[in-house]
Amino acid sequence: MSKFEEVKDVILKLKTLQDGVGVDGETMQYILEQVGMDWQMLRQLIMTLPLEQVEYLIEERKDLGL
């Protein structure tokens, strides 16, 4: 099986978890942490999302006191 096929298989499994509902955000975060990709994903998203969205999320977090 090629790398691309393996990735497609993993994605299909994630989409069909919980009787077809798919993986939730907390589970995906756990998966990213377990494979050591949480920081990389955070950085990648911050660098590619519109700055206004990033600033909004930072303000939301501050408002929540986290």
PDB file of N, CA, C and O in Angstrom:
ATOM      1  N   MET A   1       0.851  -1.178   0.000  1.00  0.00           N
ATOM      2  CA  MET A   1       0.000   0.000   0.000  1.00  0.00           C
ATOM      3  C   MET A   1       0.898   1.242   0.000  1.00  0.00           C
ATOM      4  O   MET A   1       1.818   1.344   0.807  1.00  0.00           O
ATOM      5  N   SER A   2       0.599   2.199  -0.869  1.00  0.00           N
ATOM      6  CA  SER A   2       1.397   3.420  -0.948  1.00  0.00           C
ATOM      7  C   SER A   2       1.045   4.352   0.212  1.00  0.00           C
ATOM      8  O   SER A   2       0.008   4.205   0.868  1.00  0.00           O
ATOM      9  N   LYS A   3       1.914   5.321   0.433  1.00  0.00           N
ATOM     10  CA  LYS A   3       1.681   6.296   1.496  1.00  0.00           C
ATOM     11  C   LYS A   3       0.344   7.007   1.274  1.00  0.00           C
ATOM     12  O   LYS A   3      -0.442   7.182   2.207  1.00  0.00           O
ATOM     13  N   PHE A   4       0.074   7.409   0.040  1.00  0.00           N
ATOM     14  CA  PHE A   4      -1.175   8.096  -0.281  1.00  0.00           C
ATOM     15  C   PHE A   4      -2.377   7.218   0.040  1.00  0.00           C
ATOM     16  O   PHE A   4      -3.365   7.685   0.612  1.00  0.00           O
ATOM     17  N   GLU A   5      -2.308   5.947  -0.293  1.00  0.00           N
ATOM     18  CA  GLU A   5      -3.406   5.028   0.000  1.00  0.00           C
ATOM     19  C   GLU A   5      -3.586   4.847   1.498  1.00  0.00           C
ATOM     20  O   GLU A   5      -4.717   4.761   1.986  1.00  0.00           O
ATOM     21  N   GLU A   6      -2.479   4.780   2.225  1.00  0.00           N
ATOM     22  CA  GLU A   6      -2.562   4.649   3.678  1.00  0.00           C
ATOM     23  C   GLU A   6      -3.221   5.876   4.297  1.00  0.00           C
ATOM     24  O   GLU A   6      -4.057   5.753   5.203  1.00  0.00           O
ATOM     25  N   VAL A   7      -2.852   7.057   3.804  1.00  0.00           N
ATOM     26  CA  VAL A   7      -3.441   8.294   4.313  1.00  0.00           C
ATOM     27  C   VAL A   7      -4.934   8.317   4.022  1.00  0.00           C
ATOM     28  O   VAL A   7      -5.748   8.675   4.888  1.00  0.00           O
ATOM     29  N   LYS A   8      -5.323   7.952   2.814  1.00  0.00           N
ATOM     30  CA  LYS A   8      -6.741   7.898   2.470  1.00  0.00           C
ATOM     31  C   LYS A   8      -7.491   6.937   3.379  1.00  0.00           C
ATOM     32  O   LYS A   8      -8.626   7.207   3.791  1.00  0.00           O
ATOM     33  N   ASP A   9      -6.862   5.809   3.710  1.00  0.00           N
ATOM     34  CA  ASP A   9      -7.479   4.830   4.598  1.00  0.00           C
ATOM     35  C   ASP A   9      -7.683   5.404   5.999  1.00  0.00           C
ATOM     36  O   ASP A   9      -8.745   5.222   6.608  1.00  0.00           O
ATOM     37  N   VAL A  10      -6.688   6.118   6.511  1.00  0.00           N
ATOM     38  CA  VAL A  10      -6.797   6.739   7.832  1.00  0.00           C
ATOM     39  C   VAL A  10      -7.921   7.773   7.828  1.00  0.00           C
ATOM     40  O   VAL A  10      -8.735   7.829   8.752  1.00  0.00           O
ATOM     41  N   ILE A  11      -7.981   8.602   6.792  1.00  0.00           N
ATOM     42  CA  ILE A  11      -9.026   9.618   6.691  1.00  0.00           C
ATOM     43  C   ILE A  11     -10.403   8.969   6.660  1.00  0.00           C
ATOM     44  O   ILE A  11     -11.332   9.415   7.346  1.00  0.00           O
ATOM     45  N   LEU A  12     -10.544   7.910   5.898  1.00  0.00           N
ATOM     46  CA  LEU A  12     -11.830   7.196   5.839  1.00  0.00           C
ATOM     47  C   LEU A  12     -12.221   6.668   7.210  1.00  0.00           C
ATOM     48  O   LEU A  12     -13.376   6.792   7.632  1.00  0.00           O
ATOM     49  N   LYS A  13     -11.250   6.115   7.940  1.00  0.00           N
ATOM     50  CA  LYS A  13     -11.537   5.608   9.287  1.00  0.00           C
ATOM     51  C   LYS A  13     -11.983   6.735  10.206  1.00  0.00           C
ATOM     52  O   LYS A  13     -12.919   6.572  10.995  1.00  0.00           O
ATOM     53  N   LEU A  14     -11.321   7.893  10.117  1.00  0.00           N
ATOM     54  CA  LEU A  14     -11.698   9.027  10.958  1.00  0.00           C
ATOM     55  C   LEU A  14     -13.107   9.513  10.623  1.00  0.00           C
ATOM     56  O   LEU A  14     -13.868   9.893  11.516  1.00  0.00           O
ATOM     57  N   LYS A  15     -13.451   9.508   9.358  1.00  0.00           N
ATOM     58  CA  LYS A  15     -14.769   9.972   8.935  1.00  0.00           C
ATOM     59  C   LYS A  15     -15.881   9.017   9.339  1.00  0.00           C
ATOM     60  O   LYS A  15     -17.036   9.418   9.460  1.00  0.00           O
ATOM     61  N   THR A  16     -15.562   7.749   9.539  1.00  0.00           N
ATOM     62  CA  THR A  16     -16.599   6.765   9.849  1.00  0.00           C
ATOM     63  C   THR A  16     -16.655   6.399  11.337  1.00  0.00           C
ATOM     64  O   THR A  16     -17.448   5.546  11.717  1.00  0.00           O
ATOM     65  N   LEU A  17     -15.858   7.056  12.166  1.00  0.00           N
ATOM     66  CA  LEU A  17     -15.937   6.823  13.607  1.00  0.00           C
ATOM     67  C   LEU A  17     -17.316   7.208  14.116  1.00  0.00           C
ATOM     68  O   LEU A  17     -18.010   8.026  13.512  1.00  0.00           O
ATOM     69  N   GLN A  18     -17.708   6.649  15.218  1.00  0.00           N
ATOM     70  CA  GLN A  18     -18.977   6.946  15.880  1.00  0.00           C
ATOM     71  C   GLN A  18     -20.150   6.790  14.920  1.00  0.00           C
ATOM     72  O   GLN A  18     -20.973   7.687  14.738  1.00  0.00           O
ATOM     73  N   ASP A  19     -20.206   5.642  14.276  1.00  0.00           N
ATOM     74  CA  ASP A  19     -21.302   5.303  13.369  1.00  0.00           C
ATOM     75  C   ASP A  19     -21.500   6.336  12.259  1.00  0.00           C
ATOM     76  O   ASP A  19     -22.630   6.719  11.933  1.00  0.00           O
ATOM     77  N   GLY A  20     -20.407   6.795  11.701  1.00  0.00           N
ATOM     78  CA  GLY A  20     -20.477   7.705  10.561  1.00  0.00           C
ATOM     79  C   GLY A  20     -20.514   9.175  10.904  1.00  0.00           C
ATOM     80  O   GLY A  20     -20.502  10.020  10.018  1.00  0.00           O
ATOM     81  N   VAL A  21     -20.559   9.498  12.197  1.00  0.00           N
ATOM     82  CA  VAL A  21     -20.560  10.901  12.606  1.00  0.00           C
ATOM     83  C   VAL A  21     -19.193  11.528  12.330  1.00  0.00           C
ATOM     84  O   VAL A  21     -19.082  12.673  11.941  1.00  0.00           O
ATOM     85  N   GLY A  22     -18.150  10.762  12.524  1.00  0.00           N
ATOM     86  CA  GLY A  22     -16.788  11.244  12.313  1.00  0.00           C
ATOM     87  C   GLY A  22     -16.118  11.642  13.603  1.00  0.00           C
ATOM     88  O   GLY A  22     -16.732  11.681  14.667  1.00  0.00           O
ATOM     89  N   VAL A  23     -14.857  11.945  13.483  1.00  0.00           N
ATOM     90  CA  VAL A  23     -14.047  12.305  14.642  1.00  0.00           C
ATOM     91  C   VAL A  23     -14.423  13.713  15.103  1.00  0.00           C
ATOM     92  O   VAL A  23     -14.685  14.600  14.296  1.00  0.00           O
ATOM     93  N   ASP A  24     -14.486  13.917  16.429  1.00  0.00           N
ATOM     94  CA  ASP A  24     -14.788  15.247  16.950  1.00  0.00           C
ATOM     95  C   ASP A  24     -13.489  16.018  17.190  1.00  0.00           C
ATOM     96  O   ASP A  24     -12.396  15.475  17.063  1.00  0.00           O
ATOM     97  N   GLY A  25     -13.641  17.291  17.518  1.00  0.00           N
ATOM     98  CA  GLY A  25     -12.477  18.160  17.684  1.00  0.00           C
ATOM     99  C   GLY A  25     -11.528  17.719  18.783  1.00  0.00           C
ATOM    100  O   GLY A  25     -10.311  17.764  18.619  1.00  0.00           O
ATOM    101  N   GLU A  26     -12.075  17.300  19.901  1.00  0.00           N
ATOM    102  CA  GLU A  26     -11.229  16.883  21.019  1.00  0.00           C
ATOM    103  C   GLU A  26     -10.427  15.636  20.664  1.00  0.00           C
ATOM    104  O   GLU A  26      -9.251  15.509  21.025  1.00  0.00           O
ATOM    105  N   THR A  27     -11.069  14.713  19.955  1.00  0.00           N
ATOM    106  CA  THR A  27     -10.366  13.489  19.542  1.00  0.00           C
ATOM    107  C   THR A  27      -9.272  13.814  18.541  1.00  0.00           C
ATOM    108  O   THR A  27      -8.156  13.282  18.628  1.00  0.00           O
ATOM    109  N   MET A  28      -9.560  14.712  17.600  1.00  0.00           N
ATOM    110  CA  MET A  28      -8.543  15.088  16.617  1.00  0.00           C
ATOM    111  C   MET A  28      -7.373  15.785  17.300  1.00  0.00           C
ATOM    112  O   MET A  28      -6.214  15.553  16.959  1.00  0.00           O
ATOM    113  N   GLN A  29      -7.659  16.624  18.283  1.00  0.00           N
ATOM    114  CA  GLN A  29      -6.588  17.282  19.028  1.00  0.00           C
ATOM    115  C   GLN A  29      -5.729  16.232  19.733  1.00  0.00           C
ATOM    116  O   GLN A  29      -4.496  16.312  19.718  1.00  0.00           O
ATOM    117  N   TYR A  30      -6.367  15.244  20.344  1.00  0.00           N
ATOM    118  CA  TYR A  30      -5.638  14.159  21.013  1.00  0.00           C
ATOM    119  C   TYR A  30      -4.749  13.416  20.014  1.00  0.00           C
ATOM    120  O   TYR A  30      -3.586  13.123  20.301  1.00  0.00           O
ATOM    121  N   ILE A  31      -5.283  13.130  18.837  1.00  0.00           N
ATOM    122  CA  ILE A  31      -4.511  12.427  17.809  1.00  0.00           C
ATOM    123  C   ILE A  31      -3.293  13.259  17.420  1.00  0.00           C
ATOM    124  O   ILE A  31      -2.165  12.732  17.333  1.00  0.00           O
ATOM    125  N   LEU A  32      -3.493  14.551  17.188  1.00  0.00           N
ATOM    126  CA  LEU A  32      -2.372  15.418  16.817  1.00  0.00           C
ATOM    127  C   LEU A  32      -1.316  15.463  17.916  1.00  0.00           C
ATOM    128  O   LEU A  32      -0.115  15.445  17.634  1.00  0.00           O
ATOM    129  N   GLU A  33      -1.747  15.515  19.165  1.00  0.00           N
ATOM    130  CA  GLU A  33      -0.802  15.495  20.282  1.00  0.00           C
ATOM    131  C   GLU A  33      -0.021  14.184  20.309  1.00  0.00           C
ATOM    132  O   GLU A  33       1.200  14.183  20.517  1.00  0.00           O
ATOM    133  N   GLN A  34      -0.702  13.068  20.100  1.00  0.00           N
ATOM    134  CA  GLN A  34      -0.064  11.756  20.164  1.00  0.00           C
ATOM    135  C   GLN A  34       0.961  11.540  19.054  1.00  0.00           C
ATOM    136  O   GLN A  34       1.923  10.810  19.244  1.00  0.00           O
ATOM    137  N   VAL A  35       0.739  12.169  17.897  1.00  0.00           N
ATOM    138  CA  VAL A  35       1.707  12.013  16.800  1.00  0.00           C
ATOM    139  C   VAL A  35       2.699  13.180  16.768  1.00  0.00           C
ATOM    140  O   VAL A  35       3.518  13.283  15.862  1.00  0.00           O
ATOM    141  N   GLY A  36       2.621  14.060  17.788  1.00  0.00           N
ATOM    142  CA  GLY A  36       3.578  15.150  17.904  1.00  0.00           C
ATOM    143  C   GLY A  36       3.402  16.254  16.876  1.00  0.00           C
ATOM    144  O   GLY A  36       4.366  16.918  16.521  1.00  0.00           O
ATOM    145  N   MET A  37       2.160  16.457  16.419  1.00  0.00           N
ATOM    146  CA  MET A  37       1.923  17.441  15.372  1.00  0.00           C
ATOM    147  C   MET A  37       1.059  18.619  15.827  1.00  0.00           C
ATOM    148  O   MET A  37       0.705  19.459  15.009  1.00  0.00           O
ATOM    149  N   ASP A  38       0.734  18.704  17.107  1.00  0.00           N
ATOM    150  CA  ASP A  38      -0.159  19.768  17.555  1.00  0.00           C
ATOM    151  C   ASP A  38       0.463  21.153  17.368  1.00  0.00           C
ATOM    152  O   ASP A  38      -0.179  22.064  16.846  1.00  0.00           O
ATOM    153  N   TRP A  39       1.709  21.315  17.736  1.00  0.00           N
ATOM    154  CA  TRP A  39       2.377  22.614  17.584  1.00  0.00           C
ATOM    155  C   TRP A  39       2.531  22.970  16.103  1.00  0.00           C
ATOM    156  O   TRP A  39       2.290  24.113  15.703  1.00  0.00           O
ATOM    157  N   GLN A  40       2.923  22.006  15.293  1.00  0.00           N
ATOM    158  CA  GLN A  40       3.082  22.232  13.859  1.00  0.00           C
ATOM    159  C   GLN A  40       1.750  22.648  13.231  1.00  0.00           C
ATOM    160  O   GLN A  40       1.688  23.574  12.423  1.00  0.00           O
ATOM    161  N   MET A  41       0.668  21.984  13.609  1.00  0.00           N
ATOM    162  CA  MET A  41      -0.645  22.306  13.053  1.00  0.00           C
ATOM    163  C   MET A  41      -1.089  23.696  13.495  1.00  0.00           C
ATOM    164  O   MET A  41      -1.614  24.475  12.689  1.00  0.00           O
ATOM    165  N   LEU A  42      -0.880  24.022  14.762  1.00  0.00           N
ATOM    166  CA  LEU A  42      -1.227  25.349  15.253  1.00  0.00           C
ATOM    167  C   LEU A  42      -0.479  26.413  14.461  1.00  0.00           C
ATOM    168  O   LEU A  42      -1.068  27.390  13.983  1.00  0.00           O
ATOM    169  N   ARG A  43       0.817  26.225  14.303  1.00  0.00           N
ATOM    170  CA  ARG A  43       1.636  27.192  13.566  1.00  0.00           C
ATOM    171  C   ARG A  43       1.165  27.323  12.118  1.00  0.00           C
ATOM    172  O   ARG A  43       1.026  28.422  11.589  1.00  0.00           O
ATOM    173  N   GLN A  44       0.929  26.195  11.493  1.00  0.00           N
ATOM    174  CA  GLN A  44       0.504  26.191  10.097  1.00  0.00           C
ATOM    175  C   GLN A  44      -0.822  26.933   9.925  1.00  0.00           C
ATOM    176  O   GLN A  44      -0.986  27.734   8.998  1.00  0.00           O
ATOM    177  N   LEU A  45      -1.775  26.691  10.813  1.00  0.00           N
ATOM    178  CA  LEU A  45      -3.067  27.354  10.726  1.00  0.00           C
ATOM    179  C   LEU A  45      -2.935  28.852  10.989  1.00  0.00           C
ATOM    180  O   LEU A  45      -3.532  29.673  10.280  1.00  0.00           O
ATOM    181  N   ILE A  46      -2.161  29.230  11.999  1.00  0.00           N
ATOM    182  CA  ILE A  46      -1.979  30.645  12.298  1.00  0.00           C
ATOM    183  C   ILE A  46      -1.325  31.370  11.125  1.00  0.00           C
ATOM    184  O   ILE A  46      -1.683  32.493  10.791  1.00  0.00           O
ATOM    185  N   MET A  47      -0.387  30.715  10.476  1.00  0.00           N
ATOM    186  CA  MET A  47       0.329  31.351   9.370  1.00  0.00           C
ATOM    187  C   MET A  47      -0.500  31.421   8.091  1.00  0.00           C
ATOM    188  O   MET A  47      -0.221  32.246   7.220  1.00  0.00           O
ATOM    189  N   THR A  48      -1.537  30.600   7.969  1.00  0.00           N
ATOM    190  CA  THR A  48      -2.299  30.577   6.717  1.00  0.00           C
ATOM    191  C   THR A  48      -3.694  31.184   6.832  1.00  0.00           C
ATOM    192  O   THR A  48      -4.243  31.621   5.828  1.00  0.00           O
ATOM    193  N   LEU A  49      -4.267  31.220   8.031  1.00  0.00           N
ATOM    194  CA  LEU A  49      -5.589  31.821   8.200  1.00  0.00           C
ATOM    195  C   LEU A  49      -5.496  33.340   8.079  1.00  0.00           C
ATOM    196  O   LEU A  49      -4.457  33.925   8.380  1.00  0.00           O
ATOM    197  N   PRO A  50      -6.592  33.975   7.671  1.00  0.00           N
ATOM    198  CA  PRO A  50      -6.595  35.441   7.677  1.00  0.00           C
ATOM    199  C   PRO A  50      -6.301  35.959   9.084  1.00  0.00           C
ATOM    200  O   PRO A  50      -6.812  35.417  10.077  1.00  0.00           O
ATOM    201  N   LEU A  51      -5.496  36.985   9.179  1.00  0.00           N
ATOM    202  CA  LEU A  51      -5.064  37.521  10.463  1.00  0.00           C
ATOM    203  C   LEU A  51      -6.251  37.919  11.340  1.00  0.00           C
ATOM    204  O   LEU A  51      -6.206  37.749  12.559  1.00  0.00           O
ATOM    205  N   GLU A  52      -7.328  38.403  10.733  1.00  0.00           N
ATOM    206  CA  GLU A  52      -8.498  38.805  11.495  1.00  0.00           C
ATOM    207  C   GLU A  52      -9.083  37.619  12.268  1.00  0.00           C
ATOM    208  O   GLU A  52      -9.537  37.775  13.406  1.00  0.00           O
ATOM    209  N   GLN A  53      -9.075  36.435  11.673  1.00  0.00           N
ATOM    210  CA  GLN A  53      -9.587  35.247  12.362  1.00  0.00           C
ATOM    211  C   GLN A  53      -8.698  34.864  13.529  1.00  0.00           C
ATOM    212  O   GLN A  53      -9.187  34.501  14.607  1.00  0.00           O
ATOM    213  N   VAL A  54      -7.403  34.946  13.336  1.00  0.00           N
ATOM    214  CA  VAL A  54      -6.452  34.623  14.409  1.00  0.00           C
ATOM    215  C   VAL A  54      -6.625  35.602  15.569  1.00  0.00           C
ATOM    216  O   VAL A  54      -6.702  35.199  16.737  1.00  0.00           O
ATOM    217  N   GLU A  55      -6.718  36.888  15.244  1.00  0.00           N
ATOM    218  CA  GLU A  55      -6.892  37.904  16.287  1.00  0.00           C
ATOM    219  C   GLU A  55      -8.212  37.705  17.027  1.00  0.00           C
ATOM    220  O   GLU A  55      -8.270  37.868  18.249  1.00  0.00           O
ATOM    221  N   TYR A  56      -9.279  37.347  16.306  1.00  0.00           N
ATOM    222  CA  TYR A  56     -10.572  37.104  16.930  1.00  0.00           C
ATOM    223  C   TYR A  56     -10.476  35.957  17.939  1.00  0.00           C
ATOM    224  O   TYR A  56     -11.003  36.049  19.051  1.00  0.00           O
ATOM    225  N   LEU A  57      -9.805  34.877  17.554  1.00  0.00           N
ATOM    226  CA  LEU A  57      -9.670  33.727  18.457  1.00  0.00           C
ATOM    227  C   LEU A  57      -8.837  34.072  19.686  1.00  0.00           C
ATOM    228  O   LEU A  57      -9.146  33.621  20.798  1.00  0.00           O
ATOM    229  N   ILE A  58      -7.800  34.869  19.502  1.00  0.00           N
ATOM    230  CA  ILE A  58      -6.981  35.287  20.644  1.00  0.00           C
ATOM    231  C   ILE A  58      -7.822  36.128  21.598  1.00  0.00           C
ATOM    232  O   ILE A  58      -7.768  35.928  22.818  1.00  0.00           O
ATOM    233  N   GLU A  59      -8.607  37.054  21.066  1.00  0.00           N
ATOM    234  CA  GLU A  59      -9.477  37.876  21.906  1.00  0.00           C
ATOM    235  C   GLU A  59     -10.527  37.024  22.617  1.00  0.00           C
ATOM    236  O   GLU A  59     -10.821  37.246  23.795  1.00  0.00           O
ATOM    237  N   GLU A  60     -11.078  36.047  21.911  1.00  0.00           N
ATOM    238  CA  GLU A  60     -12.062  35.149  22.527  1.00  0.00           C
ATOM    239  C   GLU A  60     -11.444  34.402  23.697  1.00  0.00           C
ATOM    240  O   GLU A  60     -12.052  34.265  24.770  1.00  0.00           O
ATOM    241  N   ARG A  61     -10.229  33.928  23.512  1.00  0.00           N
ATOM    242  CA  ARG A  61      -9.549  33.203  24.597  1.00  0.00           C
ATOM    243  C   ARG A  61      -9.302  34.125  25.782  1.00  0.00           C
ATOM    244  O   ARG A  61      -9.498  33.737  26.931  1.00  0.00           O
ATOM    245  N   LYS A  62      -8.864  35.338  25.517  1.00  0.00           N
ATOM    246  CA  LYS A  62      -8.629  36.302  26.609  1.00  0.00           C
ATOM    247  C   LYS A  62      -9.933  36.569  27.361  1.00  0.00           C
ATOM    248  O   LYS A  62      -9.932  36.632  28.590  1.00  0.00           O
ATOM    249  N   ASP A  63     -11.020  36.734  26.625  1.00  0.00           N
ATOM    250  CA  ASP A  63     -12.325  37.004  27.247  1.00  0.00           C
ATOM    251  C   ASP A  63     -12.766  35.840  28.143  1.00  0.00           C
ATOM    252  O   ASP A  63     -13.443  36.048  29.148  1.00  0.00           O
ATOM    253  N   LEU A  64     -12.401  34.629  27.763  1.00  0.00           N
ATOM    254  CA  LEU A  64     -12.756  33.449  28.558  1.00  0.00           C
ATOM    255  C   LEU A  64     -11.844  33.286  29.777  1.00  0.00           C
ATOM    256  O   LEU A  64     -12.094  32.437  30.631  1.00  0.00           O
ATOM    257  N   GLY A  65     -10.764  34.053  29.820  1.00  0.00           N
ATOM    258  CA  GLY A  65      -9.833  33.976  30.933  1.00  0.00           C
ATOM    259  C   GLY A  65      -8.966  32.730  30.931  1.00  0.00           C
ATOM    260  O   GLY A  65      -8.536  32.277  31.987  1.00  0.00           O
ATOM    261  N   LEU A  66      -8.733  32.179  29.754  1.00  0.00           N
ATOM    262  CA  LEU A  66      -7.911  30.961  29.656  1.00  0.00           C
ATOM    263  C   LEU A  66      -6.445  31.290  29.475  1.00  0.00           C
ATOM    264  O   LEU A  66      -6.051  32.216  28.892  1.00  0.00           O
TER     265      LEU A  66
END
